[in-house]
Coordinates of N, CA and C in Angstrom, one line a residue:
M18 N -8.4 -35.4 82.6 CA -7.6 -34.3 83.2 C -6.2 -34.7 83.4
D19 N -5.3 -34.0 82.7 CA -3.9 -34.3 82.8 C -3.3 -33.9 84.2
Q20 N -2.4 -34.6 84.7 CA -1.8 -34.3 86.0 C -0.6 -33.4 86.0
T21 N 0.0 -33.2 84.8 CA 1.3 -32.5 84.9 C 1.4 -31.3 83.9
D22 N 0.2 -30.9 83.4 CA 0.3 -29.8 82.4 C 0.1 -28.4 83.0
G23 N 0.0 -28.3 84.3 CA -0.1 -27.0 84.9 C -1.5 -26.9 85.6
T24 N -1.9 -25.7 85.9 CA -3.2 -25.5 86.6 C -4.0 -24.5 85.9
S25 N -5.3 -24.5 86.1 CA -6.2 -23.6 85.5 C -6.0 -22.2 86.1
S26 N -6.7 -21.2 85.5 CA -6.5 -19.8 86.0 C -7.0 -19.6 87.4
A27 N -8.0 -20.3 87.8 CA -8.6 -20.1 89.1 C -7.8 -21.1 90.0
Q28 N -7.1 -20.6 91.0 CA -6.2 -21.4 91.8 C -6.8 -21.8 93.1
Q29 N -6.4 -23.0 93.6 CA -6.8 -23.5 94.9 C -6.3 -22.4 96.0
R30 N -7.2 -22.1 97.0 CA -6.8 -21.2 98.0 C -6.7 -22.0 99.3
W31 N -5.8 -21.5 100.2 CA -5.5 -22.1 101.5 C -5.8 -21.1 102.6
F32 N -6.8 -21.4 103.4 CA -7.2 -20.6 104.5 C -6.9 -21.4 105.8
A33 N -6.1 -20.8 106.7 CA -5.6 -21.6 107.9 C -6.7 -22.1 108.7
D34 N -7.8 -21.3 108.9 CA -8.9 -21.8 109.8 C -9.7 -22.9 109.1
R35 N -9.9 -22.9 107.8 CA -10.6 -23.9 107.1 C -9.7 -25.2 107.1
Y36 N -8.4 -25.0 106.9 CA -7.5 -26.2 106.9 C -7.5 -26.9 108.3
A37 N -7.5 -26.1 109.3 CA -7.4 -26.6 110.7 C -8.7 -27.4 111.0
A38 N -9.8 -26.9 110.5 CA -11.1 -27.5 110.7 C -11.3 -28.8 109.9
N39 N -10.9 -28.8 108.7 CA -11.2 -29.9 107.8 C -10.0 -30.8 107.4
A40 N -8.8 -30.4 107.8 CA -7.7 -31.2 107.3 C -6.6 -31.4 108.3
R41 N -6.9 -31.3 109.6 CA -5.9 -31.5 110.6 C -5.3 -32.9 110.6
F42 N -6.1 -33.8 110.1 CA -5.6 -35.2 109.9 C -4.3 -35.3 109.1
V43 N -4.1 -34.3 108.2 CA -3.0 -34.4 107.3 C -1.7 -34.3 108.1
S44 N -1.6 -33.4 109.0 CA -0.4 -33.3 109.8 C -0.3 -34.4 110.9
D45 N -1.5 -34.7 111.5 CA -1.5 -35.7 112.5 C -1.0 -37.1 112.0
L46 N -1.4 -37.4 110.8 CA -1.0 -38.7 110.2 C 0.4 -38.7 109.8
A47 N 1.0 -37.6 109.7 CA 2.4 -37.5 109.2 C 3.5 -37.4 110.3
E48 N 3.1 -37.5 111.5 CA 4.0 -37.4 112.6 C 5.1 -38.5 112.5
P49 N 4.8 -39.7 111.9 CA 5.9 -40.7 111.8 C 7.1 -40.2 110.9
L50 N 6.8 -39.1 110.1 CA 7.9 -38.6 109.3 C 9.0 -38.0 110.2
I51 N 8.6 -37.4 111.3 CA 9.5 -36.8 112.2 C 10.5 -37.9 112.7
E52 N 9.9 -39.1 113.0 CA 10.8 -40.2 113.5 C 11.8 -40.6 112.4
I53 N 11.3 -40.7 111.2 CA 12.2 -41.1 110.1 C 13.3 -40.0 109.9
L54 N 12.9 -38.8 110.0 CA 13.9 -37.7 109.8 C 14.9 -37.6 110.9
A55 N 14.4 -38.0 112.2 CA 15.3 -38.0 113.4 C 16.1 -36.7 113.5
P56 N 15.4 -35.5 113.6 CA 16.1 -34.3 113.7 C 17.0 -34.2 114.8
G57 N 18.2 -33.7 114.5 CA 19.2 -33.5 115.6 C 19.2 -32.1 116.2
R58 N 19.6 -32.0 117.4 CA 19.6 -30.7 118.1 C 20.5 -29.7 117.3
D59 N 19.9 -28.5 117.0 CA 20.5 -27.5 116.3 C 20.7 -27.7 114.8
E60 N 20.2 -28.8 114.3 CA 20.2 -29.0 112.9 C 19.3 -27.9 112.2
V61 N 19.7 -27.4 111.1 CA 18.9 -26.5 110.4 C 18.0 -27.2 109.4
I62 N 16.7 -27.1 109.5 CA 15.8 -27.9 108.8 C 14.7 -27.1 108.1
L63 N 14.4 -27.3 106.9 CA 13.4 -26.7 106.1 C 12.1 -27.5 106.1
D64 N 11.0 -27.0 106.4 CA 9.7 -27.6 106.2 C 9.1 -27.0 104.9
L65 N 9.1 -27.8 103.9 CA 8.7 -27.4 102.6 C 7.2 -27.7 102.4
G66 N 6.4 -26.6 102.3 CA 5.0 -26.7 102.3 C 4.5 -26.8 103.8
C67 N 4.9 -25.9 104.6 CA 4.7 -26.0 106.1 C 3.3 -25.9 106.5
G68 N 2.4 -25.3 105.7 CA 1.1 -25.1 106.1 C 1.0 -24.2 107.3
D69 N 0.2 -24.5 108.3 CA 0.1 -23.7 109.5 C 1.2 -24.0 110.6
G70 N 2.2 -24.8 110.2 CA 3.3 -25.0 111.1 C 3.2 -26.1 112.1
A71 N 2.1 -27.0 112.0 CA 1.9 -28.0 113.0 C 3.1 -29.0 113.1
L72 N 3.6 -29.4 111.9 CA 4.8 -30.3 111.9 C 6.1 -29.6 112.2
T73 N 6.1 -28.3 111.7 CA 7.3 -27.5 111.9 C 7.6 -27.4 113.4
K74 N 6.5 -27.2 114.1 CA 6.7 -27.0 115.6 C 7.2 -28.3 116.2
L75 N 6.9 -29.4 115.7 CA 7.5 -30.7 116.3 C 9.0 -30.7 116.0
L76 N 9.4 -30.2 114.9 CA 10.9 -30.1 114.7 C 11.5 -29.1 115.7
V77 N 10.9 -28.0 115.9 CA 11.4 -27.1 116.9 C 11.5 -27.7 118.3
D78 N 10.4 -28.4 118.6 CA 10.3 -29.0 119.9 C 11.4 -30.1 120.1
A79 N 11.9 -30.7 119.0 CA 12.9 -31.7 119.0 C 14.3 -31.0 119.1
G80 N 14.4 -29.7 119.1 CA 15.6 -29.0 119.2 C 16.2 -28.5 118.0
A81 N 15.6 -28.7 116.8 CA 16.1 -28.3 115.6 C 15.8 -26.8 115.4
R82 N 16.6 -26.2 114.5 CA 16.4 -24.8 114.1 C 15.6 -24.9 112.7
A83 N 14.3 -24.9 112.9 CA 13.5 -25.1 111.7 C 12.8 -23.8 111.2
I84 N 12.7 -23.8 109.9 CA 11.9 -22.7 109.2 C 11.0 -23.3 108.3
G85 N 9.9 -22.6 107.9 CA 8.9 -23.1 107.0 C 8.8 -22.2 105.8
V86 N 8.4 -22.8 104.7 CA 8.0 -22.1 103.5 C 6.7 -22.7 103.0
D87 N 5.9 -21.8 102.5 CA 4.6 -22.2 101.9 C 4.1 -21.2 100.9
A88 N 3.4 -21.6 99.9 CA 2.9 -20.6 98.9 C 1.7 -19.8 99.4
S89 N 1.1 -20.2 100.6 CA -0.1 -19.5 101.1 C 0.3 -18.5 102.1
I90 N 0.0 -17.2 101.9 CA 0.2 -16.2 102.9 C -0.6 -16.4 104.2
D91 N -1.8 -16.9 104.0 CA -2.6 -17.2 105.2 C -2.0 -18.3 106.1
Q92 N -1.5 -19.3 105.5 CA -0.8 -20.4 106.3 C 0.5 -19.9 106.9
I93 N 1.2 -19.0 106.2 CA 2.4 -18.5 106.8 C 2.1 -17.6 108.0
I94 N 1.1 -16.8 107.9 CA 0.7 -16.0 109.1 C 0.4 -16.9 110.3
A95 N -0.3 -18.0 110.0 CA -0.6 -19.0 111.1 C 0.7 -19.6 111.7
C96 N 1.6 -19.9 110.8 CA 2.9 -20.5 111.2 C 3.7 -19.5 112.1
R97 N 3.7 -18.3 111.6 CA 4.4 -17.3 112.4 C 3.8 -17.0 113.8
K98 N 2.5 -17.3 113.9 CA 1.9 -17.1 115.2 C 2.4 -18.1 116.2
L99 N 3.0 -19.2 115.7 CA 3.6 -20.2 116.6 C 5.0 -19.9 116.9
G100 N 5.5 -18.7 116.4 CA 6.9 -18.3 116.7 C 7.9 -19.0 115.8
I101 N 7.4 -19.5 114.6 CA 8.3 -20.2 113.7 C 8.7 -19.3 112.6
P102 N 10.0 -19.1 112.3 CA 10.4 -18.3 111.2 C 9.9 -19.0 109.9
S103 N 9.3 -18.2 109.0 CA 8.7 -18.8 107.8 C 8.5 -17.7 106.8
A104 N 8.4 -18.1 105.5 CA 8.3 -17.2 104.4 C 7.4 -17.8 103.3
V105 N 6.7 -16.9 102.6 CA 5.9 -17.2 101.4 C 6.9 -17.5 100.3
M106 N 6.8 -18.8 99.8 CA 7.7 -19.2 98.7 C 7.1 -20.3 97.9
D107 N 7.2 -20.2 96.6 CA 6.7 -21.3 95.7 C 7.7 -22.4 95.7
G108 N 7.3 -23.6 96.0 CA 8.2 -24.7 96.0 C 8.9 -25.1 94.7
H109 N 8.3 -24.5 93.6 CA 9.0 -24.7 92.3 C 10.2 -23.8 92.2
N110 N 10.3 -22.8 93.1 CA 11.4 -21.8 93.0 C 12.0 -21.6 94.3
L111 N 12.6 -22.6 94.9 CA 13.2 -22.5 96.2 C 14.5 -21.6 96.1
A112 N 14.6 -20.6 97.0 CA 15.7 -19.7 96.9 C 16.7 -19.9 98.0
F113 N 17.3 -21.1 98.0 CA 18.3 -21.5 99.0 C 19.5 -22.2 98.3
N114 N 20.6 -22.0 98.9 CA 21.8 -22.7 98.4 C 22.6 -23.3 99.5
E115 N 22.5 -24.6 99.6 CA 23.3 -25.4 100.5 C 23.1 -24.9 101.9
A116 N 21.9 -24.7 102.3 CA 21.5 -24.0 103.6 C 21.1 -24.9 104.7
F117 N 20.6 -26.2 104.3 CA 19.9 -27.0 105.3 C 20.6 -28.4 105.5
N118 N 20.5 -28.8 106.7 CA 21.0 -30.2 107.0 C 19.9 -31.2 106.5
A119 N 18.6 -30.8 106.5 CA 17.6 -31.7 106.2 C 16.3 -30.9 105.7
I120 N 15.5 -31.6 105.0 CA 14.2 -31.0 104.5 C 13.1 -32.0 104.8
L121 N 12.0 -31.5 105.4 CA 10.8 -32.3 105.6 C 9.7 -31.7 104.7
T122 N 9.0 -32.6 104.1 CA 7.9 -32.1 103.3 C 6.7 -33.1 103.4
N123 N 5.5 -32.6 103.7 CA 4.4 -33.5 103.9 C 3.2 -32.9 103.1
A124 N 2.5 -33.7 102.3 CA 1.3 -33.4 101.6 C 1.4 -32.1 100.8
A125 N 2.6 -31.8 100.3 CA 2.8 -30.6 99.6 C 3.2 -30.8 98.1
L126 N 4.1 -31.8 98.0 CA 4.7 -32.0 96.7 C 3.7 -32.4 95.6
H127 N 2.6 -33.0 96.0 CA 1.6 -33.4 94.9 C 0.9 -32.2 94.4
W128 N 1.0 -31.0 95.0 CA 0.4 -29.8 94.5 C 1.4 -29.1 93.6
M129 N 2.6 -29.6 93.4 CA 3.6 -28.9 92.6 C 3.8 -29.8 91.4
T130 N 3.3 -29.3 90.3 CA 3.1 -30.1 89.1 C 4.3 -30.1 88.1
S131 N 5.4 -29.5 88.5 CA 6.6 -29.6 87.8 C 7.7 -30.2 88.7
P132 N 7.6 -31.5 88.9 CA 8.4 -32.1 90.0 C 9.9 -32.0 89.8
D133 N 10.4 -32.0 88.6 CA 11.8 -31.8 88.4 C 12.4 -30.5 88.9
D134 N 11.6 -29.4 88.7 CA 12.0 -28.1 89.2 C 12.0 -28.1 90.8
V135 N 11.1 -28.8 91.4 CA 11.0 -28.9 92.8 C 12.2 -29.7 93.3
I136 N 12.5 -30.8 92.7 CA 13.7 -31.7 93.1 C 15.0 -30.9 92.9
D137 N 15.1 -30.1 91.9 CA 16.3 -29.3 91.7 C 16.4 -28.3 92.9
G138 N 15.3 -27.7 93.3 CA 15.4 -26.8 94.4 C 15.7 -27.4 95.7
I139 N 15.2 -28.7 95.9 CA 15.5 -29.4 97.2 C 17.0 -29.7 97.2
W140 N 17.5 -30.2 96.0 CA 19.0 -30.5 95.9 C 19.8 -29.3 96.3
N141 N 19.5 -28.2 95.7 CA 20.3 -26.9 95.9 C 20.2 -26.5 97.3
A142 N 19.0 -26.7 98.0 CA 18.8 -26.2 99.3 C 19.5 -27.0 100.4
L143 N 19.8 -28.3 100.1 CA 20.5 -29.1 101.0 C 22.0 -29.0 101.0
K144 N 22.6 -29.1 102.1 CA 24.0 -29.2 102.2 C 24.4 -30.6 101.7
P145 N 25.7 -30.7 101.1 CA 26.1 -32.1 100.8 C 26.0 -33.0 102.0
G146 N 25.5 -34.2 101.8 CA 25.2 -35.1 102.9 C 23.9 -34.9 103.6
G147 N 23.1 -33.8 103.1 CA 21.8 -33.6 103.7 C 20.8 -34.6 103.2
R148 N 19.7 -34.6 103.9 CA 18.6 -35.6 103.6 C 17.3 -34.9 103.5
V149 N 16.4 -35.6 102.7 CA 15.0 -35.1 102.6 C 14.1 -36.3 102.9
V150 N 13.1 -36.0 103.7 CA 12.1 -37.0 104.1 C 10.7 -36.4 103.7
G151 N 10.0 -37.2 102.9 CA 8.7 -36.6 102.5 C 7.6 -37.6 102.3
E152 N 6.4 -37.1 102.3 CA 5.2 -37.9 102.0 C 4.3 -37.0 101.1
M153 N 3.7 -37.7 100.1 CA 2.9 -37.0 99.2 C 1.8 -38.0 98.6
G154 N 0.8 -37.5 97.9 CA -0.1 -38.4 97.3 C 0.6 -39.1 96.2
G155 N 0.3 -40.5 96.2 CA 0.9 -41.3 95.2 C -0.1 -41.9 94.2
A156 N 0.4 -42.7 93.3 CA -0.5 -43.2 92.2 C -1.7 -43.9 92.9
G157 N -2.9 -43.5 92.4 CA -4.2 -44.0 92.9 C -4.8 -43.2 94.0
N158 N -4.1 -42.1 94.4 CA -4.6 -41.3 95.5 C -5.9 -40.7 95.1
I159 N -6.9 -40.7 95.9 CA -8.3 -40.1 95.7 C -8.8 -40.5 94.4
A160 N -8.6 -41.7 93.9 CA -9.1 -42.1 92.6 C -10.6 -42.0 92.5
S161 N -11.3 -42.4 93.5 CA -12.7 -42.4 93.5 C -13.3 -41.0 93.4
I162 N -12.6 -40.1 94.2 CA -13.0 -38.7 94.2 C -12.8 -38.0 92.8
I163 N -11.7 -38.3 92.2 CA -11.4 -37.8 90.9 C -12.4 -38.3 89.9
S164 N -12.7 -39.6 89.9 CA -13.7 -40.1 89.0 C -15.1 -39.5 89.1
A165 N -15.5 -39.3 90.4 CA -16.8 -38.7 90.6 C -16.8 -37.2 90.1
L166 N -15.7 -36.5 90.4 CA -15.7 -35.1 89.9 C -15.7 -35.1 88.3
T167 N -15.0 -36.0 87.7 CA -15.0 -36.1 86.3 C -16.3 -36.4 85.7
R168 N -17.1 -37.3 86.3 CA -18.4 -37.6 85.8 C -19.3 -36.4 86.0
A169 N -19.3 -35.7 87.1 CA -20.1 -34.6 87.3 C -19.8 -33.4 86.3
L170 N -18.5 -33.3 86.0 CA -18.1 -32.2 85.0 C -18.5 -32.6 83.6
T171 N -18.4 -33.9 83.3 CA -18.7 -34.4 82.0 C -20.2 -34.2 81.7
K172 N -21.0 -34.5 82.7 CA -22.5 -34.3 82.6 C -22.8 -32.9 82.2
R173 N -21.9 -31.9 82.6 CA -22.1 -30.5 82.3 C -21.3 -30.0 81.1
N174 N -20.6 -30.9 80.4 CA -19.7 -30.6 79.3 C -18.6 -29.7 79.7
L175 N -18.1 -29.8 81.0 CA -17.1 -29.0 81.5 C -15.8 -29.7 81.8
Q176 N -15.7 -31.0 81.3 CA -14.5 -31.8 81.6 C -13.2 -31.2 81.1
D177 N -13.3 -30.4 80.0 CA -12.1 -29.8 79.4 C -11.8 -28.5 80.0
K178 N -12.5 -28.0 80.9 CA -12.4 -26.6 81.4 C -11.4 -26.6 82.6
V179 N -11.0 -27.7 83.1 CA -10.1 -27.7 84.3 C -9.0 -28.7 84.1
V180 N -7.8 -28.3 84.5 CA -6.7 -29.2 84.5 C -6.4 -29.6 86.0
S181 N -6.2 -30.9 86.2 CA -5.9 -31.4 87.5 C -4.8 -30.6 88.2
P182 N -5.0 -30.2 89.5 CA -3.9 -29.5 90.2 C -2.9 -30.4 90.8
W183 N -3.1 -31.7 90.6 CA -2.3 -32.7 91.4 C -1.3 -33.5 90.5
Y184 N -0.2 -33.9 91.1 CA 0.8 -34.9 90.6 C 0.9 -36.0 91.6
F185 N 0.3 -37.2 91.2 CA 0.4 -38.4 92.0 C 1.2 -39.4 91.3
P186 N 2.5 -39.5 91.6 CA 3.4 -40.3 90.8 C 3.4 -41.8 91.3
E187 N 3.8 -42.7 90.4 CA 4.2 -44.0 90.7 C 5.5 -44.0 91.4
E188 N 5.7 -45.0 92.2 CA 7.0 -45.1 92.9 C 8.2 -45.1 92.0
A189 N 8.1 -45.8 90.9 CA 9.3 -45.9 89.9 C 9.5 -44.5 89.3
D190 N 8.5 -43.8 89.0 CA 8.6 -42.5 88.4 C 9.4 -41.5 89.3
Y191 N 8.9 -41.4 90.6 CA 9.6 -40.5 91.5 C 11.0 -40.9 91.9
R192 N 11.2 -42.2 92.0 CA 12.5 -42.7 92.3 C 13.5 -42.3 91.1
R193 N 13.0 -42.4 89.9 CA 13.8 -42.1 88.8 C 14.2 -40.6 88.8
R194 N 13.2 -39.8 89.1 CA 13.5 -38.3 89.1 C 14.5 -37.9 90.1
L195 N 14.4 -38.5 91.3 CA 15.3 -38.3 92.4 C 16.7 -38.7 92.0
E196 N 16.8 -39.9 91.5 CA 18.1 -40.5 91.1 C 18.7 -39.8 89.9
N197 N 17.9 -39.3 89.0 CA 18.5 -38.5 87.9 C 19.1 -37.2 88.4
R198 N 18.6 -36.7 89.4 CA 19.2 -35.5 90.0 C 20.5 -35.8 90.8
G199 N 20.7 -37.0 91.2 CA 21.9 -37.4 91.9 C 21.6 -37.9 93.3
F200 N 20.3 -37.9 93.7 CA 20.0 -38.3 95.1 C 20.2 -39.8 95.2
I201 N 20.6 -40.3 96.4 CA 20.6 -41.7 96.8 C 19.2 -41.9 97.5
V202 N 18.4 -42.7 96.9 CA 17.1 -43.0 97.5 C 17.3 -44.1 98.6
D203 N 17.0 -43.7 99.9 CA 17.2 -44.6 101.0 C 16.0 -45.5 101.2
S204 N 14.8 -44.9 101.0 CA 13.6 -45.7 101.1 C 12.5 -45.1 100.3
M205 N 11.5 -45.9 99.9 CA 10.4 -45.3 99.1 C 9.3 -46.4 99.1
E206 N 8.0 -46.1 99.4 CA 6.9 -47.0 99.4 C 5.6 -46.3 99.1
L207 N 4.7 -47.0 98.4 CA 3.4 -46.5 98.3 C 2.6 -47.1 99.4
I208 N 1.8 -46.3 100.1 CA 1.1 -46.8 101.3 C -0.4 -46.5 101.1
P209 N -1.3 -47.5 100.9 CA -2.7 -47.2 100.9 C -3.1 -46.8 102.3
R210 N -3.9 -45.7 102.3 CA -4.3 -45.2 103.7 C -5.7 -44.7 103.6
P211 N -6.7 -45.5 103.6 CA -8.1 -45.0 103.7 C -8.2 -44.1 105.0
T212 N -8.6 -42.9 104.8 CA -8.5 -41.9 105.9 C -9.9 -41.4 106.3
P213 N -10.3 -41.6 107.5 CA -11.6 -41.0 108.0 C -11.5 -39.5 108.0
L214 N -12.5 -38.9 107.5 CA -12.6 -37.4 107.4 C -13.3 -36.8 108.6
P215 N -13.0 -35.6 109.0 CA -13.6 -35.0 110.2 C -15.0 -34.6 109.9
G216 N -15.4 -34.5 108.7 CA -16.8 -34.0 108.3 C -17.2 -34.7 107.0
A217 N -18.1 -34.0 106.3 CA -18.7 -34.5 105.1 C -17.7 -34.4 103.9
I218 N -17.9 -35.2 102.9 CA -17.0 -35.1 101.7 C -17.2 -33.7 101.1
T219 N -18.3 -33.1 101.2 CA -18.5 -31.7 100.7 C -17.5 -30.7 101.3
A220 N -17.2 -30.9 102.6 CA -16.2 -30.0 103.2 C -14.8 -30.3 102.7
W221 N -14.5 -31.6 102.4 CA -13.3 -32.0 101.8 C -13.1 -31.3 100.4
L222 N -14.2 -31.3 99.6 CA -14.2 -30.6 98.3 C -14.0 -29.1 98.5
D223 N -14.6 -28.5 99.5 CA -14.3 -27.1 99.7 C -12.9 -26.8 100.0
T224 N -12.2 -27.7 100.8 CA -10.9 -27.5 101.3 C -9.8 -27.8 100.2
F225 N -10.1 -28.9 99.5 CA -9.0 -29.4 98.5 C -9.4 -29.3 97.1
G226 N -10.7 -29.1 96.8 CA -11.1 -29.2 95.4 C -11.6 -27.9 94.7
E227 N -11.2 -26.8 95.2 CA -11.7 -25.5 94.7 C -11.5 -25.3 93.2
Q228 N -10.4 -25.9 92.7 CA -10.1 -25.7 91.3 C -11.2 -26.3 90.4
F229 N -11.9 -27.3 90.9 CA -13.0 -27.9 90.2 C -14.3 -27.1 90.5
L230 N -14.4 -26.6 91.6 CA -15.6 -25.8 92.0 C -15.7 -24.5 91.3
F231 N -14.6 -23.9 91.0 CA -14.5 -22.5 90.5 C -15.2 -22.4 89.1
I232 N -15.1 -23.5 88.4 CA -15.7 -23.5 87.0 C -17.2 -23.7 87.0
I233 N -17.8 -24.0 88.2 CA -19.2 -24.2 88.3 C -19.8 -22.8 88.8
P234 N -20.9 -22.3 88.1 CA -21.5 -21.1 88.6 C -21.8 -21.2 90.1
E235 N -21.5 -20.1 90.8 CA -21.6 -20.1 92.2 C -23.0 -20.6 92.7
I236 N -24.0 -20.2 92.0 CA -25.4 -20.6 92.4 C -25.6 -22.1 92.3
D237 N -24.8 -22.8 91.5 CA -25.0 -24.2 91.3 C -24.0 -25.1 92.1
R238 N -23.0 -24.5 92.8 CA -22.0 -25.2 93.4 C -22.4 -26.2 94.5
S239 N -23.4 -25.8 95.3 CA -23.9 -26.7 96.3 C -24.5 -27.9 95.7
A240 N -25.3 -27.7 94.7 CA -25.9 -28.9 94.0 C -24.8 -29.8 93.4
F241 N -23.8 -29.2 92.8 CA -22.7 -29.9 92.2 C -22.0 -30.8 93.3
K242 N -21.7 -30.2 94.4 CA -21.0 -30.9 95.5 C -21.9 -32.1 96.0
E243 N -23.2 -31.8 96.2 CA -24.1 -32.8 96.7 C -24.2 -34.0 95.7
E244 N -24.1 -33.7 94.4 CA -24.2 -34.7 93.3 C -22.9 -35.6 93.4
V245 N -21.8 -34.9 93.6 CA -20.5 -35.7 93.7 C -20.6 -36.6 95.0
A246 N -21.1 -36.0 96.1 CA -21.2 -36.8 97.3 C -22.1 -38.0 97.2
K247 N -23.2 -37.8 96.5 CA -24.1 -38.9 96.3 C -23.5 -40.0 95.5
D248 N -22.7 -39.6 94.5 CA -22.0 -40.6 93.6 C -21.0 -41.3 94.4
L249 N -20.4 -40.7 95.4 CA -19.3 -41.3 96.2 C -19.8 -42.2 97.4
E250 N -21.0 -42.0 97.7 CA -21.5 -42.7 98.9 C -21.3 -44.2 98.9
P251 N -21.5 -44.9 97.8 CA -21.2 -46.4 97.8 C -19.8 -46.8 98.1
D252 N -18.8 -45.9 97.7 CA -17.4 -46.2 97.8 C -16.8 -45.7 99.1
L253 N -17.2 -44.5 99.5 CA -16.5 -43.8 100.6 C -17.3 -43.5 101.9
L254 N -18.6 -43.8 101.9 CA -19.3 -43.6 103.1 C -19.6 -45.0 103.8
D255 N -19.0 -45.1 105.0 CA -19.1 -46.4 105.7 C -20.5 -46.6 106.3
P256 N -20.8 -47.8 106.8 CA -22.2 -48.0 107.4 C -22.5 -47.2 108.6
N257 N -21.5 -46.6 109.2 CA -21.8 -45.7 110.4 C -21.9 -44.3 110.0
G258 N -21.9 -44.0 108.7 CA -22.0 -42.6 108.2 C -20.7 -41.8 108.3
Q259 N -19.6 -42.5 108.3 CA -18.3 -41.9 108.3 C -17.7 -41.8 106.9
W260 N -17.4 -40.6 106.5 CA -16.7 -40.5 105.2 C -15.2 -40.9 105.3
V261 N -14.7 -41.8 104.4 CA -13.4 -42.3 104.4 C -12.8 -42.1 103.0
A262 N -11.8 -41.1 102.9 CA -11.2 -40.8 101.6 C -10.2 -41.9 101.2
D263 N -10.2 -42.2 99.9 CA -9.3 -43.2 99.4 C -7.9 -42.7 99.2
Y264 N -7.2 -42.4 100.2 CA -5.8 -41.9 100.1 C -4.8 -43.0 99.8
V265 N -3.8 -42.6 99.0 CA -2.6 -43.5 98.8 C -1.4 -42.5 99.0
R266 N -0.5 -42.8 99.8 CA 0.6 -41.9 100.1 C 1.9 -42.5 99.5
L267 N 2.8 -41.7 99.0 CA 4.1 -42.1 98.6 C 5.1 -41.5 99.6
R268 N 5.7 -42.3 100.4 CA 6.6 -41.9 101.4 C 8.1 -42.2 101.0
F269 N 9.0 -41.3 101.2 CA 10.3 -41.6 100.8 C 11.3 -40.8 101.6
S270 N 12.6 -41.3 101.6 CA 13.7 -40.6 102.1 C 14.8 -40.7 101.2
A271 N 15.6 -39.6 101.0 CA 16.7 -39.6 100.1 C 17.8 -38.7 100.6
T272 N 19.0 -38.9 100.1 CA 20.2 -38.2 100.6 C 21.0 -37.6 99.4
R273 N 21.4 -36.3 99.6 CA 22.3 -35.7 98.7 C 23.7 -36.2 99.1
P274 N 24.4 -36.9 98.2 CA 25.7 -37.4 98.6 C 26.7 -36.3 99.0
E275 N 27.7 -36.6 99.9 CA 28.8 -35.7 100.2 C 29.5 -35.4 98.9
K276 N 30.2 -34.3 98.9 CA 31.0 -34.0 97.7 C 32.2 -34.9 97.7
A277 N 32.6 -35.3 96.5 CA 33.7 -36.2 96.3 C 35.0 -35.5 96.8

């Protein structure tokens, strides 16, 4: 499954209630990004891939003038319920021109499989001297889960029917892309982060792996998920019955230089 060729016709869906139940750890674990960004009072900040606005609200609470964008209508509705200005927008096509002092992005960039288009949009959206702080899945992220999904699909001769929806870059790859656009990379690191899940791995698959499930006949999906879960038990189920996903995060900060 190629990571950068695009996505299959059936797309991953984002439902705010399901995300809150099964993926709240995503925003909780990203709170250190706020410290790195160090939002200033009245700074204009974009949360790229804001989800339901959990991190965006922290920017507002810090005194920033924050807005969010996300490709999911359902997530934007949830974000607006927090009183946060937000809009539905594809991160590959950001419609801003030198509008922001800073951009925050968490757990979103790895869903955008044309990274250079996204980086162009980030560059254009930032004012000269602006900064971007982000975290995304990096090389090796959920490798065990991807392998188990691939084995289950191959057993059904369906391995060629889905294209991976993810882009998990090596540090050198993403650094090169940022620098080629003109960014100064201030910091970048791959962080292995085994992450306890709030429920079963099957709930994780429902929340993050729909693109793989959609090609399985609906009547067979439960059995497919249970097969994948059984395959993953030796690697991801700890002795206490806690599922722990094999996350690896790429965390970075970069600056658009001031105009000469």
